[in-house]
CSV table of C-alpha atoms and ligand atoms in Angstrom, one decimal:
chain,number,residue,atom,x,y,z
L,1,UNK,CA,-28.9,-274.8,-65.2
L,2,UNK,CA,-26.5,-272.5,-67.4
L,3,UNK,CA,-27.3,-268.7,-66.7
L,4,UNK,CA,-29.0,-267.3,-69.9
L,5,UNK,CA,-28.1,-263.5,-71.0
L,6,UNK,CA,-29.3,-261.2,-73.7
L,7,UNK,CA,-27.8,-260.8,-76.8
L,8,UNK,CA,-29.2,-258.2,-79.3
L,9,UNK,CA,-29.7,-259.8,-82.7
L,10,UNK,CA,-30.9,-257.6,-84.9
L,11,UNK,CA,-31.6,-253.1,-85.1
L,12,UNK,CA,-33.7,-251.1,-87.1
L,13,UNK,CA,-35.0,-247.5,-87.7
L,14,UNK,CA,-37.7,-245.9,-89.3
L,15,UNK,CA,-37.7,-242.5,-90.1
L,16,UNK,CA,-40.5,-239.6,-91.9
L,17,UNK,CA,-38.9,-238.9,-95.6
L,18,UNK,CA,-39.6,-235.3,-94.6
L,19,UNK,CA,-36.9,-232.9,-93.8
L,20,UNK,CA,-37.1,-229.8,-91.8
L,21,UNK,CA,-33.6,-227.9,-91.7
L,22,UNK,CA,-32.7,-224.6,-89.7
L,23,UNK,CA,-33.1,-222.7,-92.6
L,24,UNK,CA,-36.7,-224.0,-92.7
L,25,UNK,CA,-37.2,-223.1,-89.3
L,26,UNK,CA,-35.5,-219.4,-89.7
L,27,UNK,CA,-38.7,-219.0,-91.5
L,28,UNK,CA,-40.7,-220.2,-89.0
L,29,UNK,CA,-39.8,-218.3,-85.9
L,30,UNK,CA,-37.2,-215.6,-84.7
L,31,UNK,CA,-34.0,-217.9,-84.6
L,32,UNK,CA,-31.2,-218.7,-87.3
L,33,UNK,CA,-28.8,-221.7,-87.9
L,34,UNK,CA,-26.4,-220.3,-86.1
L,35,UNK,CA,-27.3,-220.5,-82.7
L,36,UNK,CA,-29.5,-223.6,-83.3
L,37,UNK,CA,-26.5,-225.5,-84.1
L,38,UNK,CA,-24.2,-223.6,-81.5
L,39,UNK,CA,-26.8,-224.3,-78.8
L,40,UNK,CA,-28.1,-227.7,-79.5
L,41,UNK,CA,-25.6,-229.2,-82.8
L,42,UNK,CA,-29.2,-230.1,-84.5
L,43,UNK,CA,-28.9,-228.9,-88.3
L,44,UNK,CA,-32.1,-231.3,-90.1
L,45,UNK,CA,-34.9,-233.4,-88.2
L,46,UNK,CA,-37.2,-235.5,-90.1
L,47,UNK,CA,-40.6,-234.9,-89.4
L,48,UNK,CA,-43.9,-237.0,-89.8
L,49,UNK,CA,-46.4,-235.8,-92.8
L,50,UNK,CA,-49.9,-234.7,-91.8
L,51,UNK,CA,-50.9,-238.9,-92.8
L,52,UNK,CA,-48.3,-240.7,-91.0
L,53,UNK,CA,-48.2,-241.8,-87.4
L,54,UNK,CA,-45.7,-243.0,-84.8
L,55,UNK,CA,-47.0,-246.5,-85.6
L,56,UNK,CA,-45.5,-246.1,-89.3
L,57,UNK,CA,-42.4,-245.5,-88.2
L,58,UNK,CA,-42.4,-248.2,-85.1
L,59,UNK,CA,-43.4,-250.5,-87.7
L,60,UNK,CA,-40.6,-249.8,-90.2
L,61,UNK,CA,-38.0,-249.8,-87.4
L,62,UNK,CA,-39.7,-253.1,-86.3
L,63,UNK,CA,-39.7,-254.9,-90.0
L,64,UNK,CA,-35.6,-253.5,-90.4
L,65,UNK,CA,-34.6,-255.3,-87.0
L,66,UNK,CA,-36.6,-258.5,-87.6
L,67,UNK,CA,-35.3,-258.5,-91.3
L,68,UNK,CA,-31.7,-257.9,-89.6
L,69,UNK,CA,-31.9,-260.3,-86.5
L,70,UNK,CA,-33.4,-263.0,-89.6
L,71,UNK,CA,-36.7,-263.1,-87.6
L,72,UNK,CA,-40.6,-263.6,-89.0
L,73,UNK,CA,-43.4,-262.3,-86.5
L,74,UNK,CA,-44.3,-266.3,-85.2
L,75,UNK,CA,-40.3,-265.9,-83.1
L,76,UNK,CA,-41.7,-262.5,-81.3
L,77,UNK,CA,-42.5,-263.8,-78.3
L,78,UNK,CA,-42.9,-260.0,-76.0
L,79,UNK,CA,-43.7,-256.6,-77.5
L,80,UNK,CA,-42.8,-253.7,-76.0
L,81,UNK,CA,-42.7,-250.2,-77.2
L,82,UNK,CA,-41.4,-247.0,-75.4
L,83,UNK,CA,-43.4,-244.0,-76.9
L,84,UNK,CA,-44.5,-241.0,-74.8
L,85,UNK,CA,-46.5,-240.3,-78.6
L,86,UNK,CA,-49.1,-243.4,-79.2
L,87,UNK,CA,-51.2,-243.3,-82.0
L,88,UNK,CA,-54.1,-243.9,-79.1
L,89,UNK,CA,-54.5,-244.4,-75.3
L,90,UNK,CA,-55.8,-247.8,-76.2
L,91,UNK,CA,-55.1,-250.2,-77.4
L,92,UNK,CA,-51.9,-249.5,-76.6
L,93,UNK,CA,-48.9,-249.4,-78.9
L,94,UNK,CA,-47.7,-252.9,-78.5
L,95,UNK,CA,-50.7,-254.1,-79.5
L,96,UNK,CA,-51.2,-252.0,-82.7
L,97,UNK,CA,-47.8,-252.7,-84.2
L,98,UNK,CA,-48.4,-256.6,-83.5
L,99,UNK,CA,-51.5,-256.5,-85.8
L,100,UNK,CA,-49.3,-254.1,-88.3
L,101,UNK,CA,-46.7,-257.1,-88.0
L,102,UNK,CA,-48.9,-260.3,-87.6
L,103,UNK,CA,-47.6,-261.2,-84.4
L,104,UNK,CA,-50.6,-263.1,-82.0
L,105,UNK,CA,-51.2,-263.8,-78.8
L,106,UNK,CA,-47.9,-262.5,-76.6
L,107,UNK,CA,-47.5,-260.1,-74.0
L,108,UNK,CA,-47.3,-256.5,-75.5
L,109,UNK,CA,-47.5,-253.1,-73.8
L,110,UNK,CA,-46.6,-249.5,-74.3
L,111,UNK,CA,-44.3,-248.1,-72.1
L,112,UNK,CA,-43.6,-244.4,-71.1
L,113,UNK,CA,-40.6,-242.8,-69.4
L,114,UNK,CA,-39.7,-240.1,-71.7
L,115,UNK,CA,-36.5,-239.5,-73.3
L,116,UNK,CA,-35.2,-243.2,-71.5
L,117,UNK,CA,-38.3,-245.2,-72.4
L,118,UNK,CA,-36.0,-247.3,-74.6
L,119,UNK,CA,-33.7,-248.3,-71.5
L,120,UNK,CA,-36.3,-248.7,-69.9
L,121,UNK,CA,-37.0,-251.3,-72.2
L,122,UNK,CA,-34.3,-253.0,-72.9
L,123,UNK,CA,-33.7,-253.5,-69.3
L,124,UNK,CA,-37.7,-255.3,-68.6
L,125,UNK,CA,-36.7,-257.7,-71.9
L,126,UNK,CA,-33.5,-258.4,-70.7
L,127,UNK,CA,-35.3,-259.8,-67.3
L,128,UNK,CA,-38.1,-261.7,-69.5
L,129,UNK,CA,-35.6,-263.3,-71.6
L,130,UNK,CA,-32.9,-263.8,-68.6
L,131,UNK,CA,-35.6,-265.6,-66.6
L,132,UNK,CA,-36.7,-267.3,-69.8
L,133,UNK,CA,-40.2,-265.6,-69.8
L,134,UNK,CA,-38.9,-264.7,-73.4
L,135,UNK,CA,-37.2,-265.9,-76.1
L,136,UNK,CA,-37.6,-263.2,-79.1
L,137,UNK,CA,-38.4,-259.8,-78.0
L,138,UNK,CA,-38.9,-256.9,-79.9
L,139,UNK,CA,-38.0,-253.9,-78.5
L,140,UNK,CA,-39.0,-250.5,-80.0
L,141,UNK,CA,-38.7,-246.2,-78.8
L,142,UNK,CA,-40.6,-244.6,-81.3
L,143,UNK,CA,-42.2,-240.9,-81.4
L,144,UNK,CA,-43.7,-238.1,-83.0
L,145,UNK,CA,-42.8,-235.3,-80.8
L,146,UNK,CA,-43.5,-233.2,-83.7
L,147,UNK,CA,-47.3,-233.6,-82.7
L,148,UNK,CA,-47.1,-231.8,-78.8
L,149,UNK,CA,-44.6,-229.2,-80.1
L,150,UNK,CA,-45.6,-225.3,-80.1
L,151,UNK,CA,-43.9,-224.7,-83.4
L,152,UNK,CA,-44.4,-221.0,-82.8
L,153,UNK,CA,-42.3,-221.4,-79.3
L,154,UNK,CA,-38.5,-220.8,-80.6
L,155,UNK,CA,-36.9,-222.1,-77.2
L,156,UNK,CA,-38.5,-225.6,-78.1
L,157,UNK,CA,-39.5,-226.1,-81.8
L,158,UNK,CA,-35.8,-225.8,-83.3
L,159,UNK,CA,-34.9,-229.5,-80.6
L,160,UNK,CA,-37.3,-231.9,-81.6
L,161,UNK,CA,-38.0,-234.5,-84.4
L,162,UNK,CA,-39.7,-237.5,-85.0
L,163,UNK,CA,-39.0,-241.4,-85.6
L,164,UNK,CA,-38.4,-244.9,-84.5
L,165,UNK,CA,-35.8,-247.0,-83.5
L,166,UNK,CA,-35.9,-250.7,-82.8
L,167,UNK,CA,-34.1,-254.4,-81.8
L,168,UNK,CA,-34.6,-257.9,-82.0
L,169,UNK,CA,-33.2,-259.5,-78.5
L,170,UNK,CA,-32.7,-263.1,-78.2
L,171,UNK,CA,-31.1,-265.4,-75.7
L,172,UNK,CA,-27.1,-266.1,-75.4
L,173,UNK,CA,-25.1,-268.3,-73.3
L,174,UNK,CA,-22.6,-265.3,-73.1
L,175,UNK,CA,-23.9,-261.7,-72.7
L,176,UNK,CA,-24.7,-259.9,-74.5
L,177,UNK,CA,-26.6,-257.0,-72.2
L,178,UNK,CA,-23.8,-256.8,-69.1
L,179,UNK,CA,-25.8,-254.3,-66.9
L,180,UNK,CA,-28.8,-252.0,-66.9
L,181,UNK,CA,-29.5,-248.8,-64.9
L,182,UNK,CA,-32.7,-247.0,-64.3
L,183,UNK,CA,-33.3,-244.1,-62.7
L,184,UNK,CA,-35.9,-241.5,-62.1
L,185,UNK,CA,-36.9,-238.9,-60.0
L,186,UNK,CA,-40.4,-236.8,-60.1
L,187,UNK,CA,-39.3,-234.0,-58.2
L,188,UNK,CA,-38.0,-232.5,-61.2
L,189,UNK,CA,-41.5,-232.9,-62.9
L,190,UNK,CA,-41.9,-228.9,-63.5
L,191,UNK,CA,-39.0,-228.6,-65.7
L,192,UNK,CA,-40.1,-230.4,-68.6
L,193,UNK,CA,-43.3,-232.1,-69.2
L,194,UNK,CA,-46.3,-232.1,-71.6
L,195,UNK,CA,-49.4,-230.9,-69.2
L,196,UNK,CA,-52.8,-232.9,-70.5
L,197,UNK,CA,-53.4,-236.0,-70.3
L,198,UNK,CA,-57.0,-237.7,-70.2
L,199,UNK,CA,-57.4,-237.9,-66.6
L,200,UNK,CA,-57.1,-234.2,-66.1
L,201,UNK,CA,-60.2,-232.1,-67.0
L,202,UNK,CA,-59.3,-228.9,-68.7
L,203,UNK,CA,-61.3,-225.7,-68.4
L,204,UNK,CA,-62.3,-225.6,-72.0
L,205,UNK,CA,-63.1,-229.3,-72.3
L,206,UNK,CA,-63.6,-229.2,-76.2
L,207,UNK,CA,-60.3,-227.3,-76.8
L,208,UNK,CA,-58.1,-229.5,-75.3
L,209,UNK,CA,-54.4,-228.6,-77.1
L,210,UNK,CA,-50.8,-228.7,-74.8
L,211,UNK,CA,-47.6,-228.4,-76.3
L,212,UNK,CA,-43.9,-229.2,-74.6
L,213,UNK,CA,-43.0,-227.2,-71.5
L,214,UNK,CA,-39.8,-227.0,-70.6
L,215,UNK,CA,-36.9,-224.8,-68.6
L,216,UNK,CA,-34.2,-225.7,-71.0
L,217,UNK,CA,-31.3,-224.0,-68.8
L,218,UNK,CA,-32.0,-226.1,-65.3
L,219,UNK,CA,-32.7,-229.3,-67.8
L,220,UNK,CA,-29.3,-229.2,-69.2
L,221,UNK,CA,-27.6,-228.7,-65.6
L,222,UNK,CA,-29.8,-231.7,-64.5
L,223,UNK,CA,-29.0,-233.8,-67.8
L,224,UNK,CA,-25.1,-233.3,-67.3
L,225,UNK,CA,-24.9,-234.0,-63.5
L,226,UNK,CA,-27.6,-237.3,-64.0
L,227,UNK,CA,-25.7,-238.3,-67.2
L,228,UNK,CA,-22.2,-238.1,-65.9
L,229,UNK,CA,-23.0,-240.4,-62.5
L,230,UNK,CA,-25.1,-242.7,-64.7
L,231,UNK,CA,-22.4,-243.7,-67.0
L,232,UNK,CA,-19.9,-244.0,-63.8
L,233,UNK,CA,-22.1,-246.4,-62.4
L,234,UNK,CA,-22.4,-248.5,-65.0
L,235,UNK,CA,-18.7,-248.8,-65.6
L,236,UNK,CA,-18.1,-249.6,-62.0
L,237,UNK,CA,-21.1,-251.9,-61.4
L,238,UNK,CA,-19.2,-253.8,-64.1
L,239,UNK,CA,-15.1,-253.2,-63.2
L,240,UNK,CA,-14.8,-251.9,-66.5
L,241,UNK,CA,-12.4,-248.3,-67.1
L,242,UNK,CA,-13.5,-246.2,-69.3
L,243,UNK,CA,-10.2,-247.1,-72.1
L,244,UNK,CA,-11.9,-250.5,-72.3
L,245,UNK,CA,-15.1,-248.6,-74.0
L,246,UNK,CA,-15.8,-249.4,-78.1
L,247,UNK,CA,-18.4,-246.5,-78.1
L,248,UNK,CA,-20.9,-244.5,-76.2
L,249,UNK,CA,-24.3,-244.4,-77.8
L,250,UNK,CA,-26.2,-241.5,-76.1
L,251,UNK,CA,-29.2,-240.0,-76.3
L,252,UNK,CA,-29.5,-237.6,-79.1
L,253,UNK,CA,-30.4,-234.2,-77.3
L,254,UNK,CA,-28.1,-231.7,-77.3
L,255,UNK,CA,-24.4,-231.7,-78.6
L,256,UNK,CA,-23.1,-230.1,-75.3
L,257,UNK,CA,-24.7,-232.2,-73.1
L,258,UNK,CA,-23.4,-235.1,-74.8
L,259,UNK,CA,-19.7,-233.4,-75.0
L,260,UNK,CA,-19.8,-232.8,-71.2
L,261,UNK,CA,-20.9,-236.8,-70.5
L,262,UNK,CA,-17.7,-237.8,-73.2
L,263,UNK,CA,-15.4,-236.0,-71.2
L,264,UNK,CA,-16.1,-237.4,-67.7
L,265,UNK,CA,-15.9,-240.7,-69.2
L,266,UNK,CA,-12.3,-239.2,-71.1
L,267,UNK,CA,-14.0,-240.7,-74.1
L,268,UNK,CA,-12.7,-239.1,-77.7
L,269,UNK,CA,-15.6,-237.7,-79.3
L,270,UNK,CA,-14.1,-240.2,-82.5
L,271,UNK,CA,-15.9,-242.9,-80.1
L,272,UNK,CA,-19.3,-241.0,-79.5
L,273,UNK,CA,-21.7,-242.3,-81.7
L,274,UNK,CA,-23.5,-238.5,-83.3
L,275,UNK,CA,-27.2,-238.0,-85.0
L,276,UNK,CA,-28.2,-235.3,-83.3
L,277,UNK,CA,-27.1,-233.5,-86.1
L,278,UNK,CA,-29.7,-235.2,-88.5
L,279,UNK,CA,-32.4,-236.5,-86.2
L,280,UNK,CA,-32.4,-233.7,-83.1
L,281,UNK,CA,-34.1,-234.7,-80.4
L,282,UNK,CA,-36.7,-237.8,-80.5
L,283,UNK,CA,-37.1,-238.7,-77.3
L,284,UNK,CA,-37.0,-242.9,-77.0
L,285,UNK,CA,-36.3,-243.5,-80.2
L,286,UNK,CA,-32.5,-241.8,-80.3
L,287,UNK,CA,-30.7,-244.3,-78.8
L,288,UNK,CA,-31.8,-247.2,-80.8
L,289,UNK,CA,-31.7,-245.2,-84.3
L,290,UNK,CA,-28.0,-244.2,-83.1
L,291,UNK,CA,-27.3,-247.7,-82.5
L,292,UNK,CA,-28.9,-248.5,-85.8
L,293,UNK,CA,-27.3,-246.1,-87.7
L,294,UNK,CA,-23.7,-247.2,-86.3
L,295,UNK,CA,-24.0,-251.2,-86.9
L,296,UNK,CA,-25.2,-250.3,-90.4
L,297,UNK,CA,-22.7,-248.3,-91.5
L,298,UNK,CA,-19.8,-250.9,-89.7
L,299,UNK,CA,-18.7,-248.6,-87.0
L,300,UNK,CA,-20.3,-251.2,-84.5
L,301,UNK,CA,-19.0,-254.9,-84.4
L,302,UNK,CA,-19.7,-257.8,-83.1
L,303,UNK,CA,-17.8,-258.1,-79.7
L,304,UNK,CA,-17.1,-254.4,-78.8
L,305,UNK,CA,-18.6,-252.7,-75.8
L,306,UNK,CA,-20.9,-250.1,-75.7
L,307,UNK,CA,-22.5,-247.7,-73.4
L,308,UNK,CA,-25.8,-246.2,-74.2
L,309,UNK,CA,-27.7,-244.1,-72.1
L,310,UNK,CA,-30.4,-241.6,-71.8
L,311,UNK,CA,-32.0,-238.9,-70.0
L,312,UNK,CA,-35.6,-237.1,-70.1
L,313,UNK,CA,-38.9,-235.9,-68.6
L,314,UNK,CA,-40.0,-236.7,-65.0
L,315,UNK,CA,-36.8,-237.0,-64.9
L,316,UNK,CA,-36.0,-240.2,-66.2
L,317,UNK,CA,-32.4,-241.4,-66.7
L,318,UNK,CA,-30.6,-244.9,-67.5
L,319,UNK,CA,-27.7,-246.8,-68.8
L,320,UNK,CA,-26.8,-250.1,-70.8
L,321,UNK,CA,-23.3,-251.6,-70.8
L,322,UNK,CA,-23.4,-254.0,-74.0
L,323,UNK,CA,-21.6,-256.3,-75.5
L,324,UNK,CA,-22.5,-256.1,-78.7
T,401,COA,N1,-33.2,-219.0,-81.5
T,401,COA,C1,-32.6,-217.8,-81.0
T,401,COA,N2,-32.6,-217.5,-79.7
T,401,COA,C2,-33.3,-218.3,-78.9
T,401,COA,C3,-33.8,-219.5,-79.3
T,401,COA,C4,-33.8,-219.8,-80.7
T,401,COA,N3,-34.3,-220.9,-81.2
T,401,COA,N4,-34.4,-220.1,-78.2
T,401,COA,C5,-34.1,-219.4,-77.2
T,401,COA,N5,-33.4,-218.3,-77.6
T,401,COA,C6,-32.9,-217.1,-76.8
T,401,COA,C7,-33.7,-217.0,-75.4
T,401,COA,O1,-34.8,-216.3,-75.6
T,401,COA,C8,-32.6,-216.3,-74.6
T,401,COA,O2,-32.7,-215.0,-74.9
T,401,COA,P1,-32.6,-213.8,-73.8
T,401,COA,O3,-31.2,-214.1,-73.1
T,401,COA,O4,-32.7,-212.6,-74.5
T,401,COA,O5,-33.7,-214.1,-72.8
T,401,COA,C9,-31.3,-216.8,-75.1
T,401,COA,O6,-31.6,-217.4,-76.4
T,401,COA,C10,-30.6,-217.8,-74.2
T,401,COA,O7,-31.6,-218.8,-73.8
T,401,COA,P2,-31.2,-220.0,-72.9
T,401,COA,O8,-32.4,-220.8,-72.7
T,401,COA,O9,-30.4,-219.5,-71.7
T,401,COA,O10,-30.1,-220.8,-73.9
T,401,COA,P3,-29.2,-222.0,-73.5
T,401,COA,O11,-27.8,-221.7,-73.8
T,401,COA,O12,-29.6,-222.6,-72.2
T,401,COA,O13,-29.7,-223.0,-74.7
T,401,COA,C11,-31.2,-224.9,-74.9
T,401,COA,C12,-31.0,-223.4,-74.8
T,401,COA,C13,-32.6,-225.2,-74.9
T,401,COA,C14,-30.6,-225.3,-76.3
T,401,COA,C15,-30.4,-225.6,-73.8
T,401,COA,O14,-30.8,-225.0,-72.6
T,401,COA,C16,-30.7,-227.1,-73.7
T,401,COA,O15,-30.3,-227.8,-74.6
T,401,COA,N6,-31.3,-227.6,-72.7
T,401,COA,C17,-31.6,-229.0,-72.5
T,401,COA,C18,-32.7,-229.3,-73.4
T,401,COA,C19,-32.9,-230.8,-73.5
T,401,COA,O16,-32.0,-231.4,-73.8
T,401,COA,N7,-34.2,-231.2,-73.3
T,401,COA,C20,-34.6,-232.5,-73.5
T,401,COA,C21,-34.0,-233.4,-72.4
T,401,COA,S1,-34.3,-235.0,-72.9
């Protein structure tokens, strides 16, 4: 039998029309443009109105892929969505964008590992469809982190912003996906996390509310050390040098962060895929709007290589080596 790979065959985003800027936010709390963009290289974030959902935005990143991998809802075959934001606990979010798309009756889940949900998921569809469990999967990181954020906390508010990002994989006698690598280790749990969940019965019952923790310092030292093996080990797992690299496609959290990971790979940042700059940080759903954003405009072709990668709560990190 000829070995079957991944190819992705279509990407989409979806994105909130509104538009908070560091000047907005100088307004909000004690902080100014200035060290926003010097500490993080965020300028704008989109985020959701007070009557959209993450679903809305899963389900316009999902309707841009299918449209762009020529794809109707009776090819999607597996469902997954990477989200630590669902609309609901259950049914989960797989499930609610299949009825928003029409798709019925295959496998379709929600999937949570933070900032890296999205490799996470690309690397379970690229087993389904390797092992032909799958033949059309649509793969989405979507998030609202604008909903668990204490926008009166300037240490956190200025990073975040909300979104969806998604792809259509398929089959391919060539790959396609070359390697995935995940990651994660929970003993970093205190340094950034979101403390309620449903399991966990707060004092005040009825006045359940959490926002984003996080020690943003010892997070970044984590992020560069984590990011920087990461992107060595998918290079090597696949005797690849760094020269050989189209473009790194990482995830969107913080200028520096992505700057230290560009130089251990030597990489011009000319090659570094950027939306930090317009989306800050949203969590799953950067590194498949970034990949969106660079096929649409041309940057990405077919046939280059790519690196994405990713990086976030529990800690969580991972790598794709692509041929796109
Ligand atoms: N505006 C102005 N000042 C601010 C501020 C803001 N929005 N937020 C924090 N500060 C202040 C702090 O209070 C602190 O003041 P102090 O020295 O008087 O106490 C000072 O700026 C420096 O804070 P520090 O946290 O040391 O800054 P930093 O250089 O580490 O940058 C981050 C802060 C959050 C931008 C940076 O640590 C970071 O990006 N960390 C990784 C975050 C991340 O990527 N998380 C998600 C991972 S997926």
């Amino acid at each position: 039998m000829k070995p079957v790979y991944t190819r992705i065959a279509g990407t989409g985003r979806g994105l909130p029309d509104k538009i908070l800027t560091n000047q907005d936010l100088e307004k909000m709390v004690d902080t100014t443009d200035e060290w926003i963009r010097s500490r993080s290289g965020i300028e704008r974030r989109h985020i959701a109105a007070d009557n959209e959902t993450n679903l809305d935005f899963c389900e316009l990143a999902a309707r841009n892929a299918m449209q762009a991998a020529d794809v109707g809802p009776k090819d999607i075959d597996l469902v997954i969505v990477g989200t630590t934001t669902p609309d609901q606990v259950f049914p989960n979010m797989g499930c609610l964008l299949q009825r928003r798309l029409g798709i019925h009756g295959c496998a379709a889940f929600s999937l949570e590992a933070a900032c890296t949900g999205f490799i996470y998921a690309l690397d379970i569809a690229d087993k389904f469809i390797r092992t032909g469990s799958a033949k059309c999967a649509l793969i989405v990181g979507g998030e609202t982190l604008s909903r668990m954020t204490d926008w009166t906390d300037r240490s956190t508010c200025v990073l975040f912003g909300d979104g969806a990002g998604a792809v259509v994989l398929e089959p391919a006698a060539k790959p396609g996906i070359l390697s995935t690598h995940l990651h994660a280790d929970g003993k970093y749990a205190d340094l950034l996390f979101f403390p309620s969940g449903v399991s966990k019965k707060p004092k005040d019952f009825y006045a359940r509310r959490d926002f984003i923790h996080m020690k943003g310092s010892e997070v970044f030292k984590v992020a560069v050390t984590k990011l920087g093996e990461i992107v060595v080990e998918a290079l090597e797992a696949n005797d690849l040098p760094p020269e050989k690299l189209d473009w790194l496609v990482p995830h969107q959290a913080n200028l520096r962060i992505i700057e230290a990971t560009a130089r251990k790979l030597k990489m011009p940042m000319e090659k570094v895929i950027l939306t930090v700059q317009d989306h800050g940080n949203t969590s799953t759903a950067s590194v498949p709007m970034a990949l969106d954003v660079a096929v649409r405009d041309g940057r990405i072709q077919r046939g280059q290589t790519i690196l994405l990668e990713a990086f976030g709560g529990g800690f969580t990190w991972g790598a794709a080596l692509i041929r796109y």
